[in-house]
Structures are given as structure tokens and as C-alpha cells.
Short mmCIF file of C-alpha atoms and ligand atoms in Angstrom, two decimals:
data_model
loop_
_atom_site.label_atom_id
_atom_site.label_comp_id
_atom_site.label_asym_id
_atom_site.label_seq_id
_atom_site.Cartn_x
_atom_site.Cartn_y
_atom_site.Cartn_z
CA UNK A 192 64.89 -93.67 -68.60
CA UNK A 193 67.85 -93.44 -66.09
CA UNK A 194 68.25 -91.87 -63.18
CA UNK A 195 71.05 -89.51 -64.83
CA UNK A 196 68.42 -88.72 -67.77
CA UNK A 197 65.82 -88.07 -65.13
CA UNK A 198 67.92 -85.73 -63.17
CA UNK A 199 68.94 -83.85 -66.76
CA UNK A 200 65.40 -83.63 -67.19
CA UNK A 201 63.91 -82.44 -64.09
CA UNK A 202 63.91 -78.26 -64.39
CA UNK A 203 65.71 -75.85 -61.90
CA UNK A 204 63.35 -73.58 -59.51
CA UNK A 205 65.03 -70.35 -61.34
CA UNK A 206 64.56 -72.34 -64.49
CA UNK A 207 60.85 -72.65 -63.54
CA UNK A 208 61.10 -68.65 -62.20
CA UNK A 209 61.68 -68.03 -66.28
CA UNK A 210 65.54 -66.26 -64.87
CA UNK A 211 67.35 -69.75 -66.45
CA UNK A 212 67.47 -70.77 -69.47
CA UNK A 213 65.41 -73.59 -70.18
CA UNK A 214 67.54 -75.80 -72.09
CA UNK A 215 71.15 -74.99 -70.34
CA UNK A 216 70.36 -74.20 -66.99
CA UNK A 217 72.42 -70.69 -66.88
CA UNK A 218 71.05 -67.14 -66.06
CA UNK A 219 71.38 -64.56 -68.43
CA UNK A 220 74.33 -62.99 -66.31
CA UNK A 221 75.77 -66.61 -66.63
CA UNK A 222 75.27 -66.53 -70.36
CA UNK A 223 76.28 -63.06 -71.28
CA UNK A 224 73.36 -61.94 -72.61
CA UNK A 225 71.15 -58.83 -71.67
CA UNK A 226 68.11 -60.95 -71.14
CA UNK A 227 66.58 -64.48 -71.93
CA UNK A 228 64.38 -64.88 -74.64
CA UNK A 229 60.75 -66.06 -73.81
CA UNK A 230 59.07 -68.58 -76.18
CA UNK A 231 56.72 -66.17 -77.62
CA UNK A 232 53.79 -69.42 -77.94
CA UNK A 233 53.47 -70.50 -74.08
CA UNK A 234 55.20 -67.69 -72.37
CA UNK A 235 56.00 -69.62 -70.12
CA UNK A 236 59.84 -70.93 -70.98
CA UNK A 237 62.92 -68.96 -71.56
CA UNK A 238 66.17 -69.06 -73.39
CA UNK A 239 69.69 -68.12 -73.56
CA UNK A 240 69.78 -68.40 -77.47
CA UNK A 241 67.88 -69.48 -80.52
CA UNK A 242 70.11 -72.65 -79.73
CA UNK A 243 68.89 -73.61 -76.40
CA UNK A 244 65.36 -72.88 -77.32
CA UNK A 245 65.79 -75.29 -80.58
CA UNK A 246 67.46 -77.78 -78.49
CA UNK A 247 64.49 -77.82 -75.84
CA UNK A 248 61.76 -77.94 -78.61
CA UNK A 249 61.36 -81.90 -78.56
CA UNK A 250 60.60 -82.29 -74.90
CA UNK A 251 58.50 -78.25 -74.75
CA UNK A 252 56.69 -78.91 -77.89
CA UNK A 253 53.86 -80.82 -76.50
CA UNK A 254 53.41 -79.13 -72.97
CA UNK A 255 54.12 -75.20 -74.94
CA UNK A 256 50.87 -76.00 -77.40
CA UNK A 257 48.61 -76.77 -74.42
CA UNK A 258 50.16 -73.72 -72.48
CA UNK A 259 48.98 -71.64 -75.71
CA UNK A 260 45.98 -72.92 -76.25
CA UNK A 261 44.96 -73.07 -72.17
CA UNK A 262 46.28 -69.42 -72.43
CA UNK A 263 43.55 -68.39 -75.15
CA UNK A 264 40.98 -69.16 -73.14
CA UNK A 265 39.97 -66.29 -71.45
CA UNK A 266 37.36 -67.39 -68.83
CA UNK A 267 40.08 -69.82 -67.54
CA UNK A 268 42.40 -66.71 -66.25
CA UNK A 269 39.98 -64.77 -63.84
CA UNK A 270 41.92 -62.17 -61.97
CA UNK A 271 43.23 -63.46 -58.45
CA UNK A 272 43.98 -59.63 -57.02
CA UNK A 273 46.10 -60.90 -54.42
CA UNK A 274 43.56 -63.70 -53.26
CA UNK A 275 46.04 -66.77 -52.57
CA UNK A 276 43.00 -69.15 -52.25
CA UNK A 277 41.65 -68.49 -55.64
CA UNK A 278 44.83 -68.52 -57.22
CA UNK A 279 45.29 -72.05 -55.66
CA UNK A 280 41.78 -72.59 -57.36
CA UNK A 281 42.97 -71.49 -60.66
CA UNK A 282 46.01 -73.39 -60.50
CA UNK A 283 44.59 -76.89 -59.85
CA UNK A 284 41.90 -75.39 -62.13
CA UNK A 285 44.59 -75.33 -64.88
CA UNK A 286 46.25 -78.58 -63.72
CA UNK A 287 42.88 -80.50 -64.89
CA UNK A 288 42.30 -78.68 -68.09
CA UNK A 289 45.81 -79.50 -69.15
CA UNK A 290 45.53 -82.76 -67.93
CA UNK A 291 42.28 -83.07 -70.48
CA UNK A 292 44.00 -81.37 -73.11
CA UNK A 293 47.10 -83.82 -72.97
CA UNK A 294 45.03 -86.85 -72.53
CA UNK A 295 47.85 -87.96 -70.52
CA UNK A 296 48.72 -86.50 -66.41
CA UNK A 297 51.11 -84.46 -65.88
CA UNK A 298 54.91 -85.12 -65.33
CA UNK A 299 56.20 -83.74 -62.05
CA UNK A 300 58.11 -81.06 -64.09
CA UNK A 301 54.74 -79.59 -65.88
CA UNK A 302 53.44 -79.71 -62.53
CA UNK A 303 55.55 -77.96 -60.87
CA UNK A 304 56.06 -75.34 -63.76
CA UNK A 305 52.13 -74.61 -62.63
CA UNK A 306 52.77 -74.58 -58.98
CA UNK A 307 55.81 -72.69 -58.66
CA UNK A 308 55.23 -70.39 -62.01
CA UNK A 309 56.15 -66.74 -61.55
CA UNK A 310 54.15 -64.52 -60.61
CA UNK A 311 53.98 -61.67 -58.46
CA UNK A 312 54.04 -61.76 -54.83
CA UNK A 313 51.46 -58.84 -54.11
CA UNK A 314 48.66 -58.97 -56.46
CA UNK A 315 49.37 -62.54 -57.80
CA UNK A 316 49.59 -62.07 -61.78
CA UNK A 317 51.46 -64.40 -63.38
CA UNK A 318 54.27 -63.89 -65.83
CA UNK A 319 52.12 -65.65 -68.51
CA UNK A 320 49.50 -63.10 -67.44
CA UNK A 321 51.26 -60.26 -68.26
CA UNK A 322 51.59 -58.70 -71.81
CA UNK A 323 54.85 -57.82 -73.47
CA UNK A 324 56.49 -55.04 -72.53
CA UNK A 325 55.17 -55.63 -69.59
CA UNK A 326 56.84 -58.17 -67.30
CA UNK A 327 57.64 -59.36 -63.79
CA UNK A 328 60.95 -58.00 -62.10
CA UNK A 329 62.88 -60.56 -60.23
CA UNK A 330 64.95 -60.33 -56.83
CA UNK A 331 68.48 -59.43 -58.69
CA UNK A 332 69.87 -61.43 -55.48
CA UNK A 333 67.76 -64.55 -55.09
CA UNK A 334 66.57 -64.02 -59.01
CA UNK A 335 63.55 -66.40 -57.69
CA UNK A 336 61.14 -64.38 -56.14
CA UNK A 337 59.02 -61.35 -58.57
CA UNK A 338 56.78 -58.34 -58.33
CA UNK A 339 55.20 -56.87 -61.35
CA UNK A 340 56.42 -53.25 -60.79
CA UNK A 341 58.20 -51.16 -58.79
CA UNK A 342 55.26 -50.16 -56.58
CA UNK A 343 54.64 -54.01 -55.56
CA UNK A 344 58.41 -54.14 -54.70
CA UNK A 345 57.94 -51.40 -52.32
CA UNK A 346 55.47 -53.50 -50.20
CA UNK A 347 57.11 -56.26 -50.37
CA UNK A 348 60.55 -55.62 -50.13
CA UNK A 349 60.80 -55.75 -46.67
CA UNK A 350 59.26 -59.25 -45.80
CA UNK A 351 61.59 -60.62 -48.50
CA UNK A 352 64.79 -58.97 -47.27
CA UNK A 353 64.40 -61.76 -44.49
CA UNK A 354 64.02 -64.45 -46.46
CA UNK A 355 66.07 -63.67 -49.68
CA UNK A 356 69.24 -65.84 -47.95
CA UNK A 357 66.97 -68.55 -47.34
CA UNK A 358 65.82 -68.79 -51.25
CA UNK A 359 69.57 -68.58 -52.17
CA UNK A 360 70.21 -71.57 -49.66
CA UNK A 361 67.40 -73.28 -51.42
CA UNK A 362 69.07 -72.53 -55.19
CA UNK A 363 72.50 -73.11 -53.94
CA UNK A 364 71.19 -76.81 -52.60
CA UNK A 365 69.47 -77.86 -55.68
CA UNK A 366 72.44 -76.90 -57.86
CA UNK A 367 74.73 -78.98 -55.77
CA UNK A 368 72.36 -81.89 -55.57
CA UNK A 369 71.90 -81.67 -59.59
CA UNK A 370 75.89 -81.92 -59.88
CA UNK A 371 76.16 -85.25 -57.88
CA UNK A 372 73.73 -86.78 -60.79
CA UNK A 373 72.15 -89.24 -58.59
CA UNK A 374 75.70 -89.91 -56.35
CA UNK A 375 75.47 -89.83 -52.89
CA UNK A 376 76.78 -86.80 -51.26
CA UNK A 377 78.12 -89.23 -48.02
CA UNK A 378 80.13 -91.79 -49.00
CA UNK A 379 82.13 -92.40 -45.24
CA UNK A 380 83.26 -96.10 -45.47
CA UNK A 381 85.12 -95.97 -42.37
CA UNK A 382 83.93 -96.80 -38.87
CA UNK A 383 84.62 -95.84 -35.15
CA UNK A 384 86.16 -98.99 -33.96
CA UNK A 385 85.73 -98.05 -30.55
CA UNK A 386 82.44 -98.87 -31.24
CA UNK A 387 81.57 -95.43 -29.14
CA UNK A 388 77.81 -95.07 -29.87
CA UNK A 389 75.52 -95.14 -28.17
CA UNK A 390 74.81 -91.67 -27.09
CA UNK A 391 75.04 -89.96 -30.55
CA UNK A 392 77.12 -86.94 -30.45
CA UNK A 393 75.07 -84.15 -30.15
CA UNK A 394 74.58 -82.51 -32.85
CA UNK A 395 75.85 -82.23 -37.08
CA UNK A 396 78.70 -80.29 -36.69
CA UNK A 397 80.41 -82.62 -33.87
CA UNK A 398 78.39 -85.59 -35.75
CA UNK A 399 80.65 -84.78 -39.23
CA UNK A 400 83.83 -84.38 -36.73
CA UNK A 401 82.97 -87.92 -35.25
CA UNK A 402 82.91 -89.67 -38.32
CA UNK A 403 85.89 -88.22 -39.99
CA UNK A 404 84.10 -86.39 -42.43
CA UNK A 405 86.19 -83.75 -44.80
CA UNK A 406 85.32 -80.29 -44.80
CA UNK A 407 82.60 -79.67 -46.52
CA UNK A 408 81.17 -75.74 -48.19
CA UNK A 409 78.30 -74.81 -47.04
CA UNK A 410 75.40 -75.65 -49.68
CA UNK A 411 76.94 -79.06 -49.71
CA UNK A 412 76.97 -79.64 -45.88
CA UNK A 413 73.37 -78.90 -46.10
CA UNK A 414 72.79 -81.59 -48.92
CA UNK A 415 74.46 -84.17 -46.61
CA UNK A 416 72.22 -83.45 -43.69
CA UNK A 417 69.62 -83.95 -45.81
CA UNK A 418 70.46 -87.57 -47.03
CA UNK A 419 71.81 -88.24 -43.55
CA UNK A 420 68.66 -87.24 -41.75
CA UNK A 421 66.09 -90.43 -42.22
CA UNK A 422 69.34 -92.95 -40.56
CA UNK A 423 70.64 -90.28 -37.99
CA UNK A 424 67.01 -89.85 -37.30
CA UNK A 425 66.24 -93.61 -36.48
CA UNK A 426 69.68 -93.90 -34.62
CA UNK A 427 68.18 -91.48 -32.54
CA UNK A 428 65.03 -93.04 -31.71
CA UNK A 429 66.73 -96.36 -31.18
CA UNK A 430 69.17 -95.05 -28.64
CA UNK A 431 65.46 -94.11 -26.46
CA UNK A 432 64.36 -97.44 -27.05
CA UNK A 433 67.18 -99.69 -26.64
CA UNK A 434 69.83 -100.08 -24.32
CA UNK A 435 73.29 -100.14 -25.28
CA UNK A 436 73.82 -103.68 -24.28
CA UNK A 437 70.73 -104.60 -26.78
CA UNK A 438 72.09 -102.45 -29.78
CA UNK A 439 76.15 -103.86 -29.38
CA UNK A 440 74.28 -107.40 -29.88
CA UNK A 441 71.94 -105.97 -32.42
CA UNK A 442 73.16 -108.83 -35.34
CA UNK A 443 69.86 -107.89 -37.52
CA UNK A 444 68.25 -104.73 -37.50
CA UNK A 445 64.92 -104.37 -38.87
CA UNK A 446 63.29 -101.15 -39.97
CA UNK A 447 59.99 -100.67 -41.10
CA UNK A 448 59.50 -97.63 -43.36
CA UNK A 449 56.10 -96.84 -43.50
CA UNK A 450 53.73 -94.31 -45.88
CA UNK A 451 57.20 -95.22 -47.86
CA UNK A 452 57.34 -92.88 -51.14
CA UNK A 453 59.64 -91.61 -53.56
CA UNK A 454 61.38 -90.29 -50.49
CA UNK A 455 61.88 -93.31 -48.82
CA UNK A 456 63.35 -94.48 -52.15
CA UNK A 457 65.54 -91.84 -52.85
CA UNK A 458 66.88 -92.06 -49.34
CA UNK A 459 68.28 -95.77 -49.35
CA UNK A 460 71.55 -95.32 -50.35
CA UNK A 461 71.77 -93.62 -47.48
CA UNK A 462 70.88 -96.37 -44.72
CA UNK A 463 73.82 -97.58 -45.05
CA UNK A 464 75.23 -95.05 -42.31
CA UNK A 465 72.72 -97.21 -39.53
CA UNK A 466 75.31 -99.86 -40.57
CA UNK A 467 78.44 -97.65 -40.23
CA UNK A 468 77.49 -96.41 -36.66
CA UNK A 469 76.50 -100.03 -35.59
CA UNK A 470 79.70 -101.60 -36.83
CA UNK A 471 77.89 -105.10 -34.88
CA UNK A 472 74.88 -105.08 -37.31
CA UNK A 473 75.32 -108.17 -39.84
CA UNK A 474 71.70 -107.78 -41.47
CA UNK A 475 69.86 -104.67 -41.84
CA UNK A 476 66.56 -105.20 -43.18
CA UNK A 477 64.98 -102.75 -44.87
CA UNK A 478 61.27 -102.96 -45.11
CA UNK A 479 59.07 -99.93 -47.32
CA UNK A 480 55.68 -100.38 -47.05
CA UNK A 481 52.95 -97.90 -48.69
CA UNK A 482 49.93 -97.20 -51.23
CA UNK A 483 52.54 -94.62 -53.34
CA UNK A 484 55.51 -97.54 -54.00
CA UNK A 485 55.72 -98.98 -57.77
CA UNK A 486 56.18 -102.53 -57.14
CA UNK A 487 56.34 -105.53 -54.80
CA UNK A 488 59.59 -107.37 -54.31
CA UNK A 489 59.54 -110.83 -52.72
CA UNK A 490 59.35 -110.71 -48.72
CA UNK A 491 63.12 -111.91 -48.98
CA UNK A 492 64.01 -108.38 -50.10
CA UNK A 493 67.16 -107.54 -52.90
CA UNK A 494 70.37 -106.84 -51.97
CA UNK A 495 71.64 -104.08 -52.09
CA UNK A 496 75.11 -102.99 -52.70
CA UNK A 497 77.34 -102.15 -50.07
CA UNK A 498 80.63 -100.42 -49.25
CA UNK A 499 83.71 -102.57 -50.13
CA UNK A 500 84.22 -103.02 -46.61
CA UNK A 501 81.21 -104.29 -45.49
CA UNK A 502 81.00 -106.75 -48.51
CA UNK A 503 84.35 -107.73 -47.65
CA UNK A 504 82.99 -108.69 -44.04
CA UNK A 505 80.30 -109.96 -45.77
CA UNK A 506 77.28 -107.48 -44.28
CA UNK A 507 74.26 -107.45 -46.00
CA UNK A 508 71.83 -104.54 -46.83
CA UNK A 509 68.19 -105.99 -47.68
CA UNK A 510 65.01 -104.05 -49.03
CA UNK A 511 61.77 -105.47 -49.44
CA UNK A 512 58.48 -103.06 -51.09
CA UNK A 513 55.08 -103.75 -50.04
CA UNK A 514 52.75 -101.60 -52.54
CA UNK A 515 49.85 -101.63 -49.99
CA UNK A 516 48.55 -100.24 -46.68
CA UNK A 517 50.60 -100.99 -43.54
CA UNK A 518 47.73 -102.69 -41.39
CA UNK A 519 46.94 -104.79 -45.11
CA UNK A 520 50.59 -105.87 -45.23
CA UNK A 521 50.57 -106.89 -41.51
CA UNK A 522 47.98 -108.81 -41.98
CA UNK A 523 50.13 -111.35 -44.22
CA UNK A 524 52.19 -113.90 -42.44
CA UNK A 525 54.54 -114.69 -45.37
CA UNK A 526 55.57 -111.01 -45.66
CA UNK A 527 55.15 -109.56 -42.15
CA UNK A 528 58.43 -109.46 -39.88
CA UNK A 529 58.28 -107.48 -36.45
CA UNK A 530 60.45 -104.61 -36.26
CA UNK A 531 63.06 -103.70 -33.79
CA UNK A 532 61.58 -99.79 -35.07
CA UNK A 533 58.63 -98.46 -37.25
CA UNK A 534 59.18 -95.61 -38.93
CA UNK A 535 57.01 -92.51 -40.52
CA UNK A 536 58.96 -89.71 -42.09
CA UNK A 537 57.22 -86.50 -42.79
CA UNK A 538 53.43 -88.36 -42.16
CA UNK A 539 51.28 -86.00 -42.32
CA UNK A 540 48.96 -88.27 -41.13
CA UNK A 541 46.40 -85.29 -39.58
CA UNK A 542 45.38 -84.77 -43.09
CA UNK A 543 47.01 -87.38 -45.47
CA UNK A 544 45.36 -90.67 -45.69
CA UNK A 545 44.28 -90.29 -42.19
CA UNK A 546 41.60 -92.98 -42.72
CA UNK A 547 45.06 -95.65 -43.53
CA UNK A 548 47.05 -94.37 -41.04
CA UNK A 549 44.32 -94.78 -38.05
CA UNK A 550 44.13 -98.43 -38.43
CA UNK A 551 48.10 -98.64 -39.14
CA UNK A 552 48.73 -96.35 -35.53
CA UNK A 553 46.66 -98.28 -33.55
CA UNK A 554 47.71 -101.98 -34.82
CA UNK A 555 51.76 -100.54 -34.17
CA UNK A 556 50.32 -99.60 -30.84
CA UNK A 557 48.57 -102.82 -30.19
CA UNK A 558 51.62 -104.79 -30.92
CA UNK A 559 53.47 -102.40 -28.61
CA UNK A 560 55.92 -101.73 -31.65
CA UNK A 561 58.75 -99.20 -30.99
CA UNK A 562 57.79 -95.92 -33.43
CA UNK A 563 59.51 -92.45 -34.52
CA UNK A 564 57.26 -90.12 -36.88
CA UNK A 565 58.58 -86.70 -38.32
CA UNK A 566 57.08 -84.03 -39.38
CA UNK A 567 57.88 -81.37 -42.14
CA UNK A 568 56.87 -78.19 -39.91
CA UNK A 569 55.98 -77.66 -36.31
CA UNK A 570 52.41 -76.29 -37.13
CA UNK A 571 52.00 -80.11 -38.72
CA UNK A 572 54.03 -81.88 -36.20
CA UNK A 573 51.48 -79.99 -33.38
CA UNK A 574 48.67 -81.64 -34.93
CA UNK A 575 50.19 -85.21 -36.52
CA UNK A 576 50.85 -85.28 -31.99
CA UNK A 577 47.45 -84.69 -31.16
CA UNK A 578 45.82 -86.98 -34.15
CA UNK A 579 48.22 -89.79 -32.60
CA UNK A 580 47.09 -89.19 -28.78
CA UNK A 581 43.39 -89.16 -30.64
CA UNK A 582 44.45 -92.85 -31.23
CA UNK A 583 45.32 -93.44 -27.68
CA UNK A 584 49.57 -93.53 -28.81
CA UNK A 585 51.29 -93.57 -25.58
CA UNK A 586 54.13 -90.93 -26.06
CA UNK A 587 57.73 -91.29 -24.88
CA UNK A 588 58.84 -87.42 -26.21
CA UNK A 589 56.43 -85.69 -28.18
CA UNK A 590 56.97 -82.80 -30.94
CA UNK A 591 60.62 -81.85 -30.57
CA UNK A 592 62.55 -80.27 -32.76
CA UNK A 593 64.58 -83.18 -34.61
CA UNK A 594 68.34 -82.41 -34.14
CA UNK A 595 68.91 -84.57 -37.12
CA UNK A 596 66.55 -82.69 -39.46
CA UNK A 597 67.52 -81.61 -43.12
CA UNK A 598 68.79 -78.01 -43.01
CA UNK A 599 67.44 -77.83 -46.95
CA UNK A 600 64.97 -75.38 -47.23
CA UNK A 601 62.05 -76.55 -49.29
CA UNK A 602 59.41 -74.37 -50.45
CA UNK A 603 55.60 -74.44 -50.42
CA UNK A 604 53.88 -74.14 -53.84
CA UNK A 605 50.66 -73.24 -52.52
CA UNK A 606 51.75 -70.59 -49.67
CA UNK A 607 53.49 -67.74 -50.27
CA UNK A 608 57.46 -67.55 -48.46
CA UNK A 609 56.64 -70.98 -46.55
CA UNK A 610 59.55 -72.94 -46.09
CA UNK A 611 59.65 -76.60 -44.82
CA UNK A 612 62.63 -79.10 -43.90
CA UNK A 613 62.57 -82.76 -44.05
CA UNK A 614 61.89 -84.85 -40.33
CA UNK A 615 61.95 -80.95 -39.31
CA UNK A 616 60.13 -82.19 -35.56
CA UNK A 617 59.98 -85.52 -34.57
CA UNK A 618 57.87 -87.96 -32.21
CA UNK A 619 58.15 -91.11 -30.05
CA UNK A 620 55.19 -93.13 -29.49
CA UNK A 621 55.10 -97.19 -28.14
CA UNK A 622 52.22 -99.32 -26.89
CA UNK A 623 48.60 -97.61 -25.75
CA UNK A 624 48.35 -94.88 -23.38
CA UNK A 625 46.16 -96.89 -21.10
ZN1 ZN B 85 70.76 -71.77 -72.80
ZN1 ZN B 86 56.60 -72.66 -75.23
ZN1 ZN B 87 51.75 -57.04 -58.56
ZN1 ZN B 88 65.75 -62.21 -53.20
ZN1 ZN B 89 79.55 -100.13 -45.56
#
């Protein structure tokens, strides 16, 4: 499948809130009608028309008669009554028995049609929960967020008053991001021949002036941050670790990504901004290394396509995968190259894979490697700092907030209004404390 197909595929949050249509995308106020039609067998999708739900029936089909016949079993839908951890429960509960029922796992868009299904935000019943007449009543602003009746609204009202703007950001971010269809938001070819950096300006808004950028609306401003955010992020950490001197005669720069993921992936185009700032850079080597990436390249890396003027001066942007753990992949002298920087966006290491990162921390530290790690929150970042001091990291500026985080607010499936933002704090670690 391509990326476009993917991207057509992949299911809007208010899509997933059952207040857009399924198939086309639109709200009923969007689509003129008085309300969307729910597919009487799952309860779970809606439509604008007999159309859209037709149209939809090929991909739903499979997914709907599992939804019906997980929905029939009674003893799988005990009654949360407002108890997030046992809705979490039932949930991953749910995940397994469809799972089971599909022979098959589940695509991200079933899963997150589980995670992020509607339901209401006092007591917890679902939409699918709910018998006709009865049904939830969406935010008529944010059209994301539901209570099953009036009564529920009146509790909750208030704590979602502050964060109703916040869930529109959200929307207004993923529609703009579905519109580019895979393009990069930032395409800047140009450079600052004054060759001005470093220090970085100080922070997006004199960033975007800096580079010439055109003026941008607001959702789409925030989409940019959030594909500049992994390069402005490193630029960052390299201006602590290098001198200016060093980074003018910078004529490769290698970066190692590491716990590399989808995100990692989705964020190369994007790179090529390191390249942009550091108009000296010949060679920038891009190295992704971690258990989640689909397959190994050759150590030499691919090339990847550049801006017509940096293939005119005949720059090169190389990526090389390494499927495997980072201290595994060190350990192999055809594929290992040092890094001028390691790299660890959004780790999570406190609780993700902490038994791969331990070994990974303390072999960057032993080869004294330079190292930036974000985090998605500050309650994480507060305790990805201390597992790293746990592993004797010595620190160079610990837990700040990242001025080059994404301003996208993402959303928590498993807590209730919890927002997160991509490299949202960030920390500096090199060589062992003692
Ligand atoms: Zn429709
Ligand atoms: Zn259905
Ligand atoms: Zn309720
Ligand atoms: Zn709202
Ligand atoms: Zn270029």
C-alpha cells in the first residue's frame, strides 16, 4: 500500500468520536444532514448517507462482525462506573478477544477505534454501550469529547471548558496534516549564507523569521514545529557540545537515532533542515537503530533525496536501519560508526524497555558519547532524569523544557484530558558522573 492509501485509510479522532462520517470524513453540520447514521451491527461507525456507509463496507465488514459479535457477549461488558482502571482493563480486555476472533492483530486504526472510542467522561459508558434512543452528547464546539446526559455535562463542564481549545488545536492539526498526504509541511531550500548559526535564535517564532519562512495559519504553524522539532532539537544539543569552530568544519555529521520507531521514520524528511542550518555539512549520516524498525539496510545507508540545491552542490543525505538493540548493534564493527551525537526522542526509558536501554545508557556513557533524550511530558521526563543518574549519566542540563518541542497536542488513550507533545522536555547527558 502507499503512503497516500495509508493516510486515506487511517480514521480521523472525530471520525473515531462517531461525530464524522466514516467513509467521507465530514460532520453532519459539514454534510447537511440532521445527524449521522450509526451502522446499526457494530455501533460503533457512522455515516453521512447510505452512500458513505456502502462505500466503507469493504474495509468495516470484517472489523463491524467482530464488533457485533464481541458486543453480544455480555460478561465481556462489566460496568466501569467511572473506574478508569477497569475500563483500561476492559479495553485491552477487548483488544485480545478481537484479536482471537480475527485470527489476525489489530491494525493501528481498530486499535485506536478501542482506545479512543466514545464514551462518556463521568461514568465511562461507551457509545456502543448505550441503547438506542439513548446516546452520548458531544461537545457542539470540540464535537470530540461526550457525556451521556445532561446531568454528566453538568459535572463536567467545567474541567472541559479549559481544555475544549486544546482538543480543537488537536482536530485542527490532524486535518491539516491529512491534507499534505504524506508532503512535508517545511520545504525551505534556501540558506543563511552568512552562515550565522551557531547560537540558534531563540525561539519558533524568530526561528521561522530567520529562515525566511512565509506566514503560516495557525494549525499549520503547529504542524511545522512538529516535523521541525527532532533537527531543531539536535541543533540544539550540538550547539552545548560543540564549539562553533568544530561545527563550521563539521564536513560529516553523524547522528545516531536510537529506540528509532515509526517516528523516527516519519521524521526523516525532515533532517534535512540540520543540513540547511549547517550550510558546511557535505555528509549527514543518518543512523536509526531499534527493536521496533522493519528492516536492515546495508551499513552504507541509501540515499536519500535532497533539495535541488544541495544535489546541485552535490550534498548527500544517508540513512542506515539497524533492526536490533543499540548496545547489540555497537557491538558490530562492520556497522558501528561513532557519532558526533546520540539521540533518544520521547524514550521513555523509566518504563519502556528499560532492561535495553540500561546496557545502551551506560555503553554511550562509557564511550563518553555526546547524548540528547526527550521526553513526551515532564512527569516522564522527571523520572527518564533520575533512571539515567541511576546509571551514573553525568548530566550537562537536565529536564528542561525543550524550546524546540512540537506545539501538537496529542492525546492519551488511557487517561482521561491528558495531553502530551513530542521532545516536550529534554536532557543532556555525556561520559559517567564519576
Ligand atoms: Zn459521508
Ligand atoms: Zn459496523
Ligand atoms: Zn455518564
Ligand atoms: Zn469541547
Ligand atoms: Zn537541501
Amino acid at each position: 500500500m502507499s503512503k497516500v492509501e495509508e493516510l486515506h485509510k487511517r480514521k480521523s479522532k472525530l471520525q473515531i468520536a462517531g461525530t464524522a462520517c466514516s467513509n467521507c470524513r465530514k460532520t453532519s453540520k459539514e454534510a447537511g444532514v440532521k445527524i449521522l447514521l450509526r451502522c446499526t451491527r457494530c455501533r460503533m461507525s457512522y455515516y453521512c448517507s447510505k452512500n458513505c456507509q456502502k462505500a466503507d463496507f469493504p474495509g468495516h465488514k470484517q472489523f463491524c462482525q467482530a464488533l457485533c459479535e464481541l458486543s453480544a457477549k455480555e460478561e465481556a461488558w462489566k460496568l466501569c462506573d467511572g473506574d478508569e482502571t477497569e475500563w483500561n482493563k476492559r479495553v485491552i480486555e477487548h483488544m485480545h478477544l478481537l484479536d482471537e476472533a480475527l485470527d489476525r492483530p489489530l491494525t493501528d486504526y481498530e486499535k485506536n477505534s478501542l482506545l479512543y472510542q466514545p464514551k462518556c467522561q463521568v461514568c465511562l459508558i461507551s457509545a456502543v454501550e448505550l441503547k438506542s434512543p439513548q446516546k452520548l452528547i458531544p461537545c457542539l464546539s470540540c464535537m470530540i469529547i461526550s457525556c451521556c446526559s445532561e446531568a454528566h455535562w453538568k459535572i463536567h463542564r467545567p474541567k472541559h471548558q479549559k481544555l475544549c481549545q486544546t482538543y480543537k488545536n488537536m482536530i485542527e492539526c490532524e486535518n491539516v496534516i491529512y491534507k499534505l498526504m504524506g508532503e512535508t509541511a517545511w520545504a525551505q531550500e534556501e540558506w543563511d549564507e552568512s552562515r550565522t548559526f551557531p547560537p540558534l535564535p531563540k525561539d519558533w517564532q524568530t526561528y521561522f523569521e530567520w529562515r525566511n519562512a512565509p506566514k503560516f495559519s495557525e494549525s499549520f504553524l503547529s504542524v511545522v514545529t512538529n516535523s521541525l522539532s527532532p533537527p531543531l532539537t539536535i541543533l540544539a544539543a550540538i550547539e552545548r557540545f560543540y564549539t562553533r569552530d568544530e561545527l563550521h568544519a563539521l564536513d560529516e555529521l553523524i547522528i545516531h537515532l536510537i529506540g528509532a520507531s515509526q517516528y523516527e521514520i516519519m521524521s526523516l524528511s525532515s533532517f534535512e533542515e540540520i543540513m540547511h542550518v549547517l550550510p558546511n555539512v557535505k555528509v549527514l549520516r543518518l543512523i536509526l537503530v531499534g527493536l521496533e524498525l522493519p528492516n536492515k539496510t546495508t551499513p552504507a545507508g541509501i540515499s536519500m533525496k535532497c533539495c535541488s540545491r544541495c544535489e546541485k552542490e552535490n550534498r548527500k543525505r544517508i540513512c542506515a536501519l539497524f533492526p536490533t538493540s543499540y548496545h547489540e548493534h555497537a557491538e558490530q564493527p562492520d556497522d558501528y560508526i561513532k557519532p558526533h551525537i546520540a539521540v533518544g526522542f520521547n524514550t521513555g526509558l523509566y518504563e519502556t524497555d528499560t532492561e535495553h536501554w540500561e546496557p545502551t545508557v551506560k555503553y554511550l556513557l562509557d564511550k563518553d558519547t555526546p547524548c540528547v533524550f526527550t521526553s513526551y511530558s515532564k512527569e516522564e521526563a522527571a523520572q527518564d532524569l533520575q533512571a539515567l543518574k541511576d546509571w551514573g549519566a553525568k548530566i550537562i542540563s537536565g529536564n528542561k523544557e525543550n524550546k524546540w518541542k512540537s506545539i501538537v497536542p496529542l492525546i492519551e488513550p488511557q487517561v482521561l484530558d491528558k495531553f502530551f507533545y513530542n521532545n516536550y522536555y529534554r536532557t543532556l547527558f555525556r561520559g559517567n558522573a564519576s
